[in-house]
Every structure is written in C-alpha cells, then in structure tokens.
Short mmCIF file of C-alpha atoms in Angstrom, two decimals:
data_model
loop_
_atom_site.label_atom_id
_atom_site.label_comp_id
_atom_site.label_asym_id
_atom_site.label_seq_id
_atom_site.Cartn_x
_atom_site.Cartn_y
_atom_site.Cartn_z
CA MET A 876 -0.06 0.04 -0.04
CA LEU A 877 1.38 3.46 -0.95
CA ILE A 878 1.92 5.88 1.83
CA LEU A 879 1.20 9.58 0.90
CA LYS A 880 1.52 12.79 2.72
CA LYS A 881 -0.87 15.61 2.03
CA ARG A 882 0.54 18.77 0.60
CA TYR A 883 -0.47 22.02 2.32
CA TYR A 884 -0.71 25.42 0.84
CA PRO A 885 -0.20 28.15 3.56
CA PHE A 886 0.00 31.04 1.12
CA SER A 887 -3.29 30.12 -0.33
CA TRP A 888 -4.99 30.55 3.16
CA LEU A 889 -3.14 33.60 3.89
CA LEU A 890 -4.15 35.14 0.53
CA GLY A 891 -7.86 34.52 1.30
CA ASN A 892 -7.59 35.97 4.78
CA LEU A 893 -6.02 39.18 3.50
CA LEU A 894 -8.85 39.60 0.97
CA ILE A 895 -11.42 39.18 3.73
CA LEU A 896 -9.72 41.92 5.58
CA SER A 897 -10.07 44.38 2.62
CA ILE A 898 -13.76 43.38 2.15
CA PHE A 899 -14.80 44.15 5.73
CA TYR A 900 -12.47 46.99 6.64
CA GLU A 901 -12.02 49.62 4.08
CA GLU A 902 -9.33 51.47 6.19
CA TYR A 903 -7.10 48.47 5.61
CA GLN A 904 -7.69 48.08 1.88
CA SER A 905 -4.49 49.70 0.61
CA LEU A 906 -2.38 47.69 3.13
CA SER A 907 -4.36 44.51 2.29
CA TYR A 908 -3.92 44.97 -1.59
CA THR A 909 -0.13 45.45 -1.08
CA SER A 910 0.02 42.40 1.17
CA GLN A 911 -1.93 40.38 -1.38
CA MET A 912 0.45 41.16 -4.18
CA ILE A 913 3.52 40.18 -2.09
CA VAL A 914 1.77 36.93 -0.88
CA LEU A 915 0.70 36.18 -4.49
CA LEU A 916 4.38 36.41 -5.64
CA LEU A 917 5.30 34.04 -2.84
CA LYS A 918 2.55 31.69 -3.65
CA SER A 919 3.60 31.68 -7.35
CA HIS A 920 7.07 30.93 -6.38
CA TYR A 921 6.52 28.20 -3.82
CA GLU A 922 3.04 26.76 -4.61
CA GLY A 923 2.14 27.65 -8.09
CA PHE A 924 -1.48 28.31 -8.87
CA ARG A 925 -4.48 25.95 -8.50
CA LEU A 926 -8.00 25.95 -9.65
CA ASN A 927 -9.21 27.93 -6.57
CA ILE A 928 -7.29 31.00 -8.00
CA PHE A 929 -10.02 31.73 -10.38
CA PHE A 930 -12.46 32.40 -7.44
CA TYR A 931 -9.71 34.59 -5.74
CA ALA A 932 -9.41 36.77 -8.91
CA LEU A 933 -13.19 36.98 -9.22
CA SER A 934 -13.64 37.99 -5.50
CA LEU A 935 -10.83 40.64 -5.83
CA LEU A 936 -12.41 42.01 -8.97
CA LEU A 937 -15.86 42.16 -7.22
CA ASP A 938 -14.21 43.79 -4.10
CA VAL A 939 -12.68 46.57 -6.23
CA CYS A 940 -16.03 47.06 -7.81
CA ARG A 941 -17.50 47.52 -4.30
CA LEU A 942 -19.73 44.52 -4.68
CA LYS A 943 -19.06 43.25 -1.19
CA ILE A 944 -21.67 40.50 -0.98
CA LEU A 945 -20.78 38.88 -4.27
CA SER A 946 -17.09 39.28 -3.44
CA LEU A 947 -17.76 37.46 -0.16
CA VAL A 948 -19.51 34.60 -1.88
CA ALA A 949 -16.57 34.21 -4.29
CA ILE A 950 -14.04 34.16 -1.33
CA ILE A 951 -16.14 31.48 0.42
CA LEU A 952 -15.88 29.40 -2.74
CA TYR A 953 -12.19 30.04 -2.84
CA PHE A 954 -11.76 28.82 0.75
CA TYR A 955 -14.08 25.75 -0.01
CA LEU A 956 -11.85 24.68 -2.89
CA THR A 957 -8.69 25.39 -0.88
CA HIS A 958 -9.91 23.02 1.68
CA LYS A 959 -11.46 20.44 -0.83
CA LEU A 960 -8.57 20.17 -3.37
CA ASN A 961 -6.21 17.81 -1.60
CA ASN A 962 -2.98 17.07 -3.34
CA TYR A 963 -0.11 14.87 -2.21
CA HIS A 964 3.73 15.05 -2.15
CA LEU A 965 5.40 12.46 -4.36
CA PRO A 966 6.11 9.56 -2.11
CA ASP A 967 9.34 9.32 -0.04
CA GLY A 968 10.65 6.56 2.19
CA GLY A 969 12.42 3.17 1.57
CA SER A 970 15.81 2.87 0.11
CA PRO A 971 17.29 5.85 -1.81
CA VAL A 972 16.97 6.11 -5.56
CA GLY A 973 19.38 7.63 -8.00
CA HIS A 974 18.23 9.64 -10.99
CA LEU A 975 19.94 10.52 -14.35
CA HIS A 976 18.33 12.90 -16.81
CA LEU A 977 19.91 12.62 -20.14
CA LYS A 978 19.56 15.34 -22.86
CA GLY A 979 22.12 15.66 -25.57
CA GLY A 980 25.57 14.09 -24.98
CA ILE A 981 25.36 10.40 -25.68
CA LEU A 982 21.78 10.94 -27.03
CA ASN A 983 23.05 12.92 -29.87
CA ASP A 984 23.84 9.42 -31.58
CA TYR A 985 20.12 8.28 -30.91
CA LYS A 986 17.85 10.61 -33.03
CA HIS A 987 14.79 8.93 -31.59
CA ILE A 988 15.52 9.74 -28.01
CA PRO A 989 15.37 13.47 -27.36
CA GLU A 990 15.55 13.10 -23.58
CA MET A 991 15.62 10.25 -21.13
CA ALA A 992 15.27 9.73 -17.36
CA ILE A 993 16.79 6.76 -15.63
CA TYR A 994 16.00 5.44 -12.05
CA TYR A 995 18.15 3.17 -10.18
CA PRO A 996 18.93 1.92 -6.69
CA ALA A 997 21.50 4.33 -4.96
CA SER A 998 24.18 3.84 -2.39
CA ILE A 999 22.98 5.17 1.01
CA GLU A 1000 26.45 6.56 1.93
CA ASP A 1001 26.88 8.43 -1.40
CA CYS A 1002 23.33 9.86 -1.14
CA LYS A 1003 24.30 11.45 2.40
CA LYS A 1004 26.64 13.70 0.50
CA ARG A 1005 23.97 14.88 -2.08
CA LYS A 1006 20.94 17.02 -2.15
CA LYS A 1007 17.65 15.25 -2.71
CA GLY A 1008 15.06 16.28 -5.20
CA PHE A 1009 14.57 16.69 -8.92
CA LYS A 1010 11.92 18.75 -10.63
CA TRP A 1011 8.92 16.58 -11.69
CA LEU A 1012 8.30 18.83 -14.78
CA LYS A 1013 10.74 20.27 -17.20
CA VAL A 1014 8.70 20.25 -20.35
CA LYS A 1015 7.92 23.83 -21.20
CA ASP A 1016 4.88 23.27 -23.41
CA TYR A 1017 3.20 20.71 -21.15
CA ALA A 1018 0.05 22.92 -20.86
CA LYS A 1019 -0.38 22.58 -24.49
CA LYS A 1020 -0.03 18.73 -24.41
CA MET A 1021 -2.75 18.69 -21.67
CA ASP A 1022 -5.02 20.99 -23.64
CA ASP A 1023 -4.59 18.84 -26.80
CA THR A 1024 -5.43 15.77 -24.79
CA ALA A 1025 -8.59 17.23 -23.38
CA LYS A 1026 -9.80 18.24 -26.91
CA LYS A 1027 -9.29 14.65 -28.04
CA ASP A 1028 -11.99 13.63 -25.53
CA VAL A 1029 -14.85 14.71 -27.76
CA ARG A 1030 -17.63 13.02 -25.57
CA ARG A 1031 -16.48 14.87 -22.44
CA LYS A 1032 -19.21 17.20 -21.46
CA ARG A 1033 -17.17 19.74 -19.49
CA ARG A 1034 -14.70 21.65 -21.67
CA VAL A 1035 -11.84 23.37 -20.12
CA PRO A 1036 -10.08 26.55 -21.37
CA TYR A 1037 -6.46 26.67 -22.20
CA LEU A 1038 -5.91 29.23 -19.48
CA PHE A 1039 -6.95 26.51 -16.99
CA PHE A 1040 -4.07 24.23 -18.11
CA LYS A 1041 -1.59 27.07 -17.88
CA ILE A 1042 -2.57 27.63 -14.34
CA VAL A 1043 -2.31 23.87 -13.54
CA VAL A 1044 1.12 23.68 -15.03
CA SER A 1045 2.49 26.41 -12.76
CA GLN A 1046 1.81 24.03 -9.77
CA PHE A 1047 3.41 20.99 -11.44
CA TYR A 1048 6.73 22.88 -11.64
CA LYS A 1049 6.78 22.98 -7.85
CA PHE A 1050 6.73 19.28 -7.17
CA MET A 1051 9.97 17.45 -6.60
CA ILE A 1052 10.78 13.73 -7.15
CA ASN A 1053 12.53 12.29 -4.01
CA VAL A 1054 15.69 11.00 -5.91
CA TYR A 1055 19.31 11.77 -5.89
CA GLU A 1056 20.74 13.14 -9.15
CA ASN A 1057 23.75 11.36 -10.39
CA ALA A 1058 24.28 9.26 -7.22
CA GLN A 1059 26.31 6.14 -7.16
CA ILE A 1060 24.60 2.93 -7.91
CA ASP A 1061 24.11 0.43 -5.00
CA ILE A 1062 25.55 -2.89 -5.98
CA ASN A 1063 23.82 -4.61 -3.12
CA PHE A 1064 20.75 -5.02 -5.32
CA ALA A 1065 22.83 -6.62 -8.11
CA GLU A 1066 23.97 -10.18 -8.86
CA THR A 1067 27.66 -9.79 -8.19
CA SER A 1068 30.83 -11.67 -9.23
CA THR A 1069 34.47 -10.73 -8.80
CA ASN A 1070 34.47 -7.58 -10.92
CA LEU A 1071 30.94 -7.55 -12.23
CA ALA A 1072 27.46 -6.25 -11.02
CA LYS A 1073 24.45 -7.30 -13.04
CA PHE A 1074 21.01 -5.52 -12.70
CA SER A 1075 17.78 -6.31 -14.09
CA VAL A 1076 16.50 -3.53 -16.45
CA ILE A 1077 13.07 -2.18 -17.32
CA VAL A 1078 12.17 0.14 -20.19
CA LEU A 1079 8.96 2.22 -19.39
CA SER A 1080 7.14 3.86 -22.32
CA HIS A 1081 4.93 6.83 -21.16
CA GLY A 1082 1.49 7.60 -22.58
CA LEU A 1083 0.54 10.47 -24.89
CA ALA A 1084 0.70 13.98 -23.19
CA SER A 1085 3.15 12.67 -20.63
CA HIS A 1086 6.87 13.02 -20.21
CA CYS A 1087 9.91 10.90 -19.05
CA ASP A 1088 9.37 11.79 -15.37
CA GLY A 1089 5.61 11.47 -15.43
CA TYR A 1090 5.64 8.07 -14.00
CA SER A 1091 8.19 8.71 -11.19
CA VAL A 1092 6.07 6.77 -8.59
CA VAL A 1093 6.26 3.56 -10.57
CA ALA A 1094 9.83 4.04 -11.71
CA ARG A 1095 11.12 5.04 -8.37
CA TYR A 1096 9.39 2.06 -6.72
CA LEU A 1097 10.83 -0.37 -9.26
CA ALA A 1098 14.23 1.17 -8.56
CA GLN A 1099 13.81 0.45 -4.92
CA GLN A 1100 13.18 -3.28 -5.81
CA GLY A 1101 16.55 -3.32 -7.44
CA HIS A 1102 15.80 -2.54 -11.11
CA ILE A 1103 17.31 0.00 -13.34
CA VAL A 1104 14.46 1.80 -15.20
CA PHE A 1105 14.94 3.61 -18.51
CA VAL A 1106 12.21 6.09 -19.35
CA PRO A 1107 12.62 7.70 -22.77
CA GLU A 1108 10.76 10.81 -23.78
CA HIS A 1109 8.33 10.36 -26.72
CA ILE A 1110 7.86 13.69 -28.76
CA GLU A 1111 4.81 13.43 -30.93
CA ASN A 1112 1.51 15.25 -31.86
CA ILE A 1113 -1.20 14.44 -29.23
CA ARG A 1114 -4.24 15.36 -31.21
CA ASN A 1115 -5.40 13.26 -34.16
CA ILE A 1116 -5.92 15.38 -37.24
CA TYR A 1117 -8.03 12.81 -39.03
CA LEU A 1118 -11.75 12.42 -38.62
CA THR A 1119 -12.69 8.88 -39.58
CA ASN A 1120 -11.77 5.94 -37.37
CA GLU A 1121 -9.76 4.38 -40.10
CA GLU A 1122 -7.72 7.39 -40.79
CA ASN A 1123 -7.28 7.90 -37.11
CA ARG A 1124 -5.93 4.30 -36.86
CA GLU A 1125 -3.44 4.79 -39.72
CA TYR A 1126 -2.17 7.97 -38.20
CA ARG A 1127 -1.55 6.35 -34.92
CA LYS A 1128 0.19 3.44 -36.66
CA VAL A 1129 2.78 5.88 -37.91
CA GLN A 1130 3.28 7.35 -34.53
CA LEU A 1131 3.67 3.85 -33.12
CA LEU A 1132 6.48 3.03 -35.48
CA ASP A 1133 8.41 6.13 -34.24
CA ARG A 1134 7.93 4.96 -30.68
CA ILE A 1135 9.13 1.45 -31.48
CA ASN A 1136 12.32 2.98 -33.00
CA THR A 1137 12.67 4.94 -29.79
CA VAL A 1138 12.49 1.72 -27.60
CA LYS A 1139 14.92 -0.06 -30.07
CA GLN A 1140 17.43 2.74 -29.55
CA VAL A 1141 17.07 2.62 -25.79
CA LEU A 1142 17.85 -1.22 -26.13
CA ASP A 1143 20.86 -0.30 -28.19
CA ILE A 1144 22.14 1.80 -25.27
CA ILE A 1145 21.27 -1.04 -22.73
CA TYR A 1146 23.06 -3.65 -24.93
CA ASN A 1147 26.18 -1.54 -25.37
CA GLU A 1148 28.09 -2.76 -22.39
CA LYS A 1149 30.74 -0.08 -22.46
CA LEU A 1150 28.23 2.68 -22.69
CA PHE A 1151 25.92 1.08 -20.01
CA SER A 1152 28.90 0.74 -17.64
CA GLU A 1153 29.82 4.43 -18.17
CA LEU A 1154 26.41 5.56 -17.23
CA PHE A 1155 26.69 3.90 -13.77
CA LYS A 1156 30.40 4.45 -12.87
CA HIS A 1157 31.36 2.45 -9.77
CA PRO A 1158 34.81 2.28 -8.24
CA ASP A 1159 34.83 -1.41 -7.63
CA LYS A 1160 32.56 -3.13 -10.10
CA LYS A 1161 31.72 -3.10 -13.76
CA ILE A 1162 27.96 -2.39 -13.95
CA GLN A 1163 26.12 -4.53 -16.62
CA PRO A 1164 22.52 -5.43 -17.44
CA ASP A 1165 21.15 -8.89 -16.61
CA PHE A 1166 20.43 -9.75 -20.27
CA ASP A 1167 18.08 -12.50 -19.06
CA GLN A 1168 16.03 -9.94 -17.24
CA ILE A 1169 15.13 -7.00 -19.53
CA SER A 1170 11.50 -6.05 -19.36
CA ILE A 1171 9.06 -3.41 -20.74
CA ILE A 1172 6.21 -1.50 -19.25
CA GLY A 1173 3.91 0.82 -21.12
CA HIS A 1174 0.83 2.95 -20.25
CA SER A 1175 -1.96 3.78 -22.81
CA PHE A 1176 -0.17 4.38 -26.20
CA GLY A 1177 3.03 3.32 -24.25
CA GLY A 1178 1.04 0.13 -23.65
CA SER A 1179 0.61 -0.14 -27.51
CA THR A 1180 4.38 0.37 -27.73
CA ALA A 1181 5.19 -2.31 -25.22
CA TYR A 1182 2.79 -4.82 -26.83
CA ALA A 1183 4.27 -4.33 -30.23
CA ILE A 1184 7.80 -4.61 -28.84
CA ALA A 1185 6.97 -7.83 -26.97
CA GLN A 1186 5.99 -9.53 -30.20
CA THR A 1187 8.98 -8.53 -32.24
CA GLU A 1188 11.94 -7.63 -30.07
CA LYS A 1189 13.97 -10.50 -28.75
CA ARG A 1190 16.17 -8.38 -26.71
CA ILE A 1191 13.17 -8.03 -24.30
CA THR A 1192 13.81 -11.14 -22.26
CA GLY A 1193 11.85 -10.61 -18.98
CA ALA A 1194 8.24 -9.58 -19.03
CA CYS A 1195 5.85 -7.13 -20.77
CA ILE A 1196 3.46 -5.28 -18.59
CA LEU A 1197 0.72 -3.15 -20.01
CA TYR A 1198 -1.08 -0.31 -18.10
CA ASP A 1199 -4.53 0.35 -19.65
CA PRO A 1200 -3.11 -0.16 -23.20
CA CYS A 1201 -4.72 1.09 -26.34
CA LEU A 1202 -5.04 -1.84 -28.75
CA TYR A 1203 -7.29 -0.61 -31.53
CA ILE A 1204 -4.41 -0.04 -33.85
CA PHE A 1205 -3.50 -3.78 -33.95
CA ASP A 1206 -5.16 -6.35 -36.18
CA PHE A 1207 -5.96 -9.63 -34.48
CA GLU A 1208 -6.19 -12.16 -37.22
CA GLU A 1209 -3.62 -14.89 -36.19
CA LYS A 1210 -2.14 -16.53 -33.25
CA VAL A 1211 0.50 -14.51 -31.41
CA LYS A 1212 3.86 -16.08 -30.49
CA LEU A 1213 5.28 -14.50 -27.42
CA HIS A 1214 8.64 -15.38 -25.81
CA ILE A 1215 7.84 -13.45 -22.60
CA PRO A 1216 5.02 -13.51 -20.12
CA LEU A 1217 2.44 -10.60 -20.67
CA MET A 1218 0.11 -8.99 -17.99
CA SER A 1219 -2.28 -6.10 -18.57
CA ILE A 1220 -3.54 -3.97 -15.59
CA ASN A 1221 -6.61 -2.05 -16.70
CA ALA A 1222 -8.66 0.81 -15.75
CA ASP A 1223 -12.51 0.56 -15.24
CA ASP A 1224 -14.19 2.12 -18.25
CA PHE A 1225 -12.09 4.67 -19.92
CA TYR A 1226 -12.28 3.29 -23.47
CA ARG A 1227 -15.86 2.21 -23.25
CA ARG A 1228 -16.91 5.72 -21.88
CA LEU A 1229 -14.88 7.95 -24.23
CA TYR A 1230 -13.80 5.73 -27.19
CA SER A 1231 -16.39 2.98 -27.47
CA PHE A 1232 -15.63 2.61 -31.34
CA MET A 1233 -12.21 1.20 -30.29
CA GLU A 1234 -13.79 -1.84 -28.54
CA ASN A 1235 -10.67 -2.01 -26.47
CA ASP A 1236 -11.90 -4.43 -23.84
CA GLU A 1237 -12.88 -6.76 -26.63
CA ARG A 1238 -9.60 -6.40 -28.38
CA LEU A 1239 -7.68 -6.89 -25.06
CA GLU A 1240 -9.49 -10.19 -24.36
CA LYS A 1241 -8.88 -11.39 -27.91
CA ALA A 1242 -5.19 -10.41 -27.56
CA PHE A 1243 -4.88 -12.84 -24.62
CA GLN A 1244 -6.80 -15.50 -26.30
CA LEU A 1245 -4.44 -15.42 -29.36
CA ILE A 1246 -1.40 -15.99 -27.32
CA ASP A 1247 -0.09 -19.39 -28.48
CA GLY A 1248 1.88 -22.11 -26.69
CA PRO A 1249 2.72 -22.75 -22.97
CA ILE A 1250 3.46 -19.11 -22.23
CA SER A 1251 -0.37 -18.40 -22.47
CA ASP A 1252 -0.50 -19.97 -18.96
CA HIS A 1253 1.87 -17.34 -17.60
CA CYS A 1254 -0.10 -14.30 -18.74
CA ALA A 1255 -2.72 -12.33 -16.86
CA ASN A 1256 -5.41 -9.72 -17.67
CA ILE A 1257 -6.68 -7.72 -14.66
CA TYR A 1258 -9.06 -4.85 -13.84
CA ILE A 1259 -8.86 -2.40 -10.93
CA LYS A 1260 -12.23 -1.12 -9.74
CA ASP A 1261 -12.67 2.77 -10.00
CA GLN A 1262 -9.18 2.86 -11.62
CA GLN A 1263 -9.17 5.60 -14.25
CA HIS A 1264 -6.91 5.99 -17.32
CA ALA A 1265 -4.65 8.66 -15.89
CA ASP A 1266 -4.28 6.84 -12.52
CA PHE A 1267 -1.30 5.00 -13.65
CA SER A 1268 0.82 8.14 -13.95
CA ASP A 1269 1.69 10.60 -11.15
CA ILE A 1270 -1.24 12.88 -11.97
CA PRO A 1271 -3.80 11.58 -9.41
CA ILE A 1272 -1.21 12.15 -6.65
CA ILE A 1273 0.14 15.68 -7.59
CA TRP A 1274 -3.37 16.86 -9.05
CA ASN A 1275 -5.53 14.82 -6.75
CA GLY A 1276 -8.15 17.49 -5.94
CA GLU A 1277 -8.57 18.81 -9.42
CA SER A 1278 -8.53 15.18 -10.95
CA GLY A 1279 -11.53 14.38 -8.75
CA LEU A 1280 -13.34 17.64 -9.69
CA TYR A 1281 -12.84 17.26 -13.27
CA SER A 1282 -13.77 13.51 -13.21
CA ILE A 1283 -10.21 12.44 -14.39
CA SER A 1284 -10.13 10.26 -11.31
CA LYS A 1285 -12.81 8.57 -9.10
CA ASN A 1286 -12.61 8.08 -5.29
CA VAL A 1287 -9.60 10.34 -5.17
CA HIS A 1288 -9.29 9.73 -1.47
CA GLU A 1289 -8.47 6.01 -2.18
CA VAL A 1290 -5.73 6.76 -4.79
CA HIS A 1291 -3.07 5.33 -2.33
CA LEU A 1292 -5.00 1.99 -2.33
CA ARG A 1293 -5.33 1.81 -6.15
CA PHE A 1294 -1.73 2.92 -6.80
CA GLY A 1295 -0.58 0.43 -4.10
CA MET A 1296 -2.31 -2.39 -6.17
CA ILE A 1297 -0.61 -1.36 -9.32
CA LEU A 1298 2.78 -1.40 -7.71
CA LEU A 1299 2.14 -4.75 -6.01
CA LEU A 1300 0.75 -6.47 -9.13
CA THR A 1301 3.74 -5.17 -11.09
CA LYS A 1302 6.22 -6.46 -8.49
CA ILE A 1303 4.51 -9.94 -8.36
CA PHE A 1304 4.48 -10.37 -12.11
CA LEU A 1305 8.03 -9.35 -12.51
CA GLU A 1306 9.04 -11.89 -9.99
CA GLU A 1307 6.88 -14.67 -11.40
CA SER A 1308 8.21 -14.02 -14.82
CA LYS A 1309 11.69 -14.42 -13.43
CA GLN A 1310 10.74 -17.79 -12.00
CA TYR A 1311 9.13 -18.75 -15.29
CA HIS A 1312 12.34 -18.04 -17.22
CA LYS A 1313 14.34 -20.00 -14.70
CA ILE A 1314 12.14 -23.15 -14.94
CA LYS A 1315 11.50 -22.78 -18.73
CA HIS A 1316 8.11 -24.46 -18.72
CA ASN A 1317 7.59 -26.82 -21.58
CA LYS A 1318 3.91 -27.77 -21.13
CA GLN A 1319 0.67 -26.17 -20.60
CA MET A 1320 -0.92 -26.31 -17.14
CA ILE A 1321 -4.22 -28.24 -16.92
CA ASN A 1322 -6.01 -25.35 -15.40
CA GLY A 1323 -4.70 -22.63 -17.67
CA ASN A 1324 -3.46 -19.65 -15.72
CA GLU A 1325 -5.36 -20.51 -12.58
CA GLU A 1326 -2.13 -21.19 -10.82
CA LEU A 1327 -0.76 -17.67 -11.66
CA LYS A 1328 -4.14 -16.15 -10.59
CA SER A 1329 -3.84 -18.02 -7.25
CA ILE A 1330 -0.32 -16.66 -6.58
CA ILE A 1331 -1.42 -13.19 -7.35
CA LEU A 1332 -4.49 -13.36 -5.19
CA LYS A 1333 -2.48 -14.76 -2.29
CA GLU A 1334 -0.01 -11.94 -2.43
CA VAL A 1335 -2.66 -9.30 -2.89
CA GLU A 1336 -4.62 -10.58 0.09
CA ARG A 1337 -1.62 -10.68 2.21
CA SER A 1338 -1.08 -6.84 1.54
CA PHE A 1339 -4.65 -5.61 1.23
CA GLY A 1340 -6.84 -8.06 3.11
CA ALA A 1341 -10.56 -7.81 2.43
CA GLN A 1342 -9.94 -4.64 0.59
CA ARG A 1343 -8.90 -6.56 -2.35
CA LEU A 1344 -12.52 -7.35 -2.97
CA LYS A 1345 -13.33 -3.90 -3.74
CA LEU A 1346 -10.18 -3.26 -5.80
CA LEU A 1347 -9.55 -6.24 -8.01
CA ARG A 1348 -11.39 -8.16 -10.69
CA TRP A 1349 -10.59 -10.32 -13.59
CA LYS A 1350 -13.12 -9.23 -16.18
CA ALA A 1351 -14.23 -5.99 -17.78
CA VAL A 1352 -17.57 -4.64 -16.63
CA GLN A 1353 -20.21 -5.69 -19.26
CA ASN A 1354 -21.74 -2.74 -21.04
CA GLU A 1355 -25.14 -1.66 -19.39
#
C-alpha cells in the first residue's frame, strides 16, 4: 500500500484572509492589496496556482467594484476549494533512488531519443553527500499537451479553457521527485561476481501527453526493488488530425512506428556494455545489465508500444506489462507467438466511456486468447475497480483534487490503495516472470493460468486483506 503525505498550501490560506480583511475593513484596503500582491508572488514561487485562484481573482475584482456580498460569496468558494482540493507530495521513504536525466551528449547518436530519465537503486553512503530532489516537470509546453489531450475527448461534457491548463502547469513545476541526481549505484541489489555487478533492467514507455518523469512513482518504486528503469521521452503530436476511425488508426500506426524505433534505440544503449557501464560508474565493479531480465512496461499508447515490442523484439527477455493499453491499432487475425509473459492491468471504463468505437476491452481479451503455446498460462489480464486511465501516472497524486473535480479520477481519497495495487501487481508479475524463465516450462498447465491467478490473489490478500474485493477483478464490466 502506498503511503502519501498531504501537501498543504499556507500562502493560499493567507491570501484569502487578506482579501477578507479588505472586504470588511475599508481602512485596511490599501495595506491589504499590497500584502496580497506580495503573498501572490510568494505563492507563485513556492506553490504555483491551483483551480481555486479563479475564485480569488473573481472575489478581488468584485471587491474593487464595491460588490461586497458577491465578493464574499466568491471568497467563500475560494476557501471551499482550498480545503477540498487535496494534493499529495510525491512519495518518499524506503531505500534511496538515483536519477539520471539525459539530454544531448550520448543521446546525440540516438535521434529517436530527445531526452531520457533513468531511475536506479542508489548507495546510501553516497546519497548522504547529495541534495535530494529533482523537478517533476521540465517540459515547457506541457500545458499545450494537456489541452490537446482534453480536446481529444470529444464526448467529455465539460470543456476546459487553455488558461486552466496554464494555471495547472504552474503548480506542476513546484513538485519534486525524491531522488538523488547522479548518485552512485548500489551494488547490493545486483547479482555480483569478482568484478561485475548485473542488474535487471526495465524500459518504461509513457502515454500520450506525458513525459519521461511523469511516472516517477512507478519508476522509483521499481528502482527500490533493485531494477534500473529507463524512461525515454516520446515527442509526438497528441491530437489526431483525421476524422474517420480508419484514418485515425493509420495515423497512430505511424506514430507507433516512431515509438518502436525509440525503444529499440534505448535497447541499443542497454546492450552497449561499455556505454551502459559508463552511465553507472562504480569504483569497484563494472555495471552490466542482466541480459536475461530486460522487461518493458507501457501505459496507454505506451502500452501499444510495449505490446508491439513484446511480439518482435527478442532483446526484451523478462516480461511485458501493459497499463490500460490502447490496442485498437492492432489487427488480431492470427495466433501471437510471445517469448515473454504478458500482463495487462486495466482501468474501469475509460475506452468504453470515451472511445467505444475502439472496442478496446474486446480487443484486449482477444489479444490474450490469441497467445499461443505454453506461455499463455503465464499471462494475466486484470482490472482495478474505480481505476481511471490517468491513474497509472503521477497525475492523481500531484493533481488529486482537480482530478476528482474534473472526473479524471474517481474516489480520489483512495488513490493510495489503487496505486499500491498497481505497484504490487507489477512486482508480483516481474518476480513470477523471473521464475518462469528459470524453470522454462515446456507444457501447458491443466487449469490454464489459474495457478498464476492463485499466486497473485494470495500476495494481494496478504497486503490488502478484505480490501482486495473492492479493488480487484478479472473481467471487464459488461456494457449496461
């Protein structure tokens, strides 16, 4: 279960109180307005702006216009949202995690990778000498990405102006990931020999409108389990310029090809032993990937990427895990030969609610039915109740209140449970896949994947108890 700490916004509360002072006491208006400007600057620097700032601006305008009653109503709404919109700090705790942010340099030789974040277990002693924290958001045009994504959801009833996303992004720049930049790698998590330390490696492909640090909770958790996690940046147009479903599909296929090339170049870096060792310099050991344990994880369109890579790329040797993947761009006409176990962890109803023409749940079920050979018994397709599409990224944690208000997430007060379930399922499946490769099963189990399901349920019940019943299921909800 994920442990989260609420984030408090003292300058937001101070700003509201100063405005109340000017509403009720005209003799303090000049002082109050001056103080508000100072606090507003401090709020911008330390907190960024949130949705409630619209009501603050409205209240201030009404106060200047001497409409006291309306101004008071607006400031009450401002206080209500300040109280209601809970957000959280990105999680801390556990063993320290190192972080590399690559831009240029070695990436100049890899034209499909503009930027890349790398998470890995870090040495406790080395981290004591370093400052903790890395900015969650460095993408300058992230507001435009969010706006484009919102416009894609043509069935969404509530439309949001671009200004809203500009305000939201100002807050995102204030969040820090609890990692240590350029820290020394911790070889205690590796399989070591005389002069060699081997680590399992994971490539994580983010969804449309996200960025290479947008899944820091997942990446950081996996690093704490001893994995090195490579998260490349995918640069692409978010909005689909075509109107028909078939044109839409072909357009995404072209984008998918670019993503596949990105992942292949990440694998080129991973399989370049000299380059890999230089990324994680260690005084005593040569750092090398465990070439038998290289896995891929992808969310949404990143799930499409991971699914395509799992079918064609033999350098992925561990497992493939999909987070609510988009599969409508694939043709399901013949049996699929996989050489690695496949798991999909899915949201409740995102595709059925907004993109019913994709028939994504049906395609997902067919994808698992088409897996041929003994490996089909080591695959799992799981749904998490009330899980929403964006809930696999960091968004429901750092934007918890607004996510609930705008229906991007459901039951936002339970985000720690659902996120904890994602992390646990990911950990279980990676471990089971490791065991699968060690044993190299040559025959199918009589009861299909019931044994894998039993293992997963046993581990989930140990961590969540009776709560698992309201979180986990194995089938998509039927259309009403």
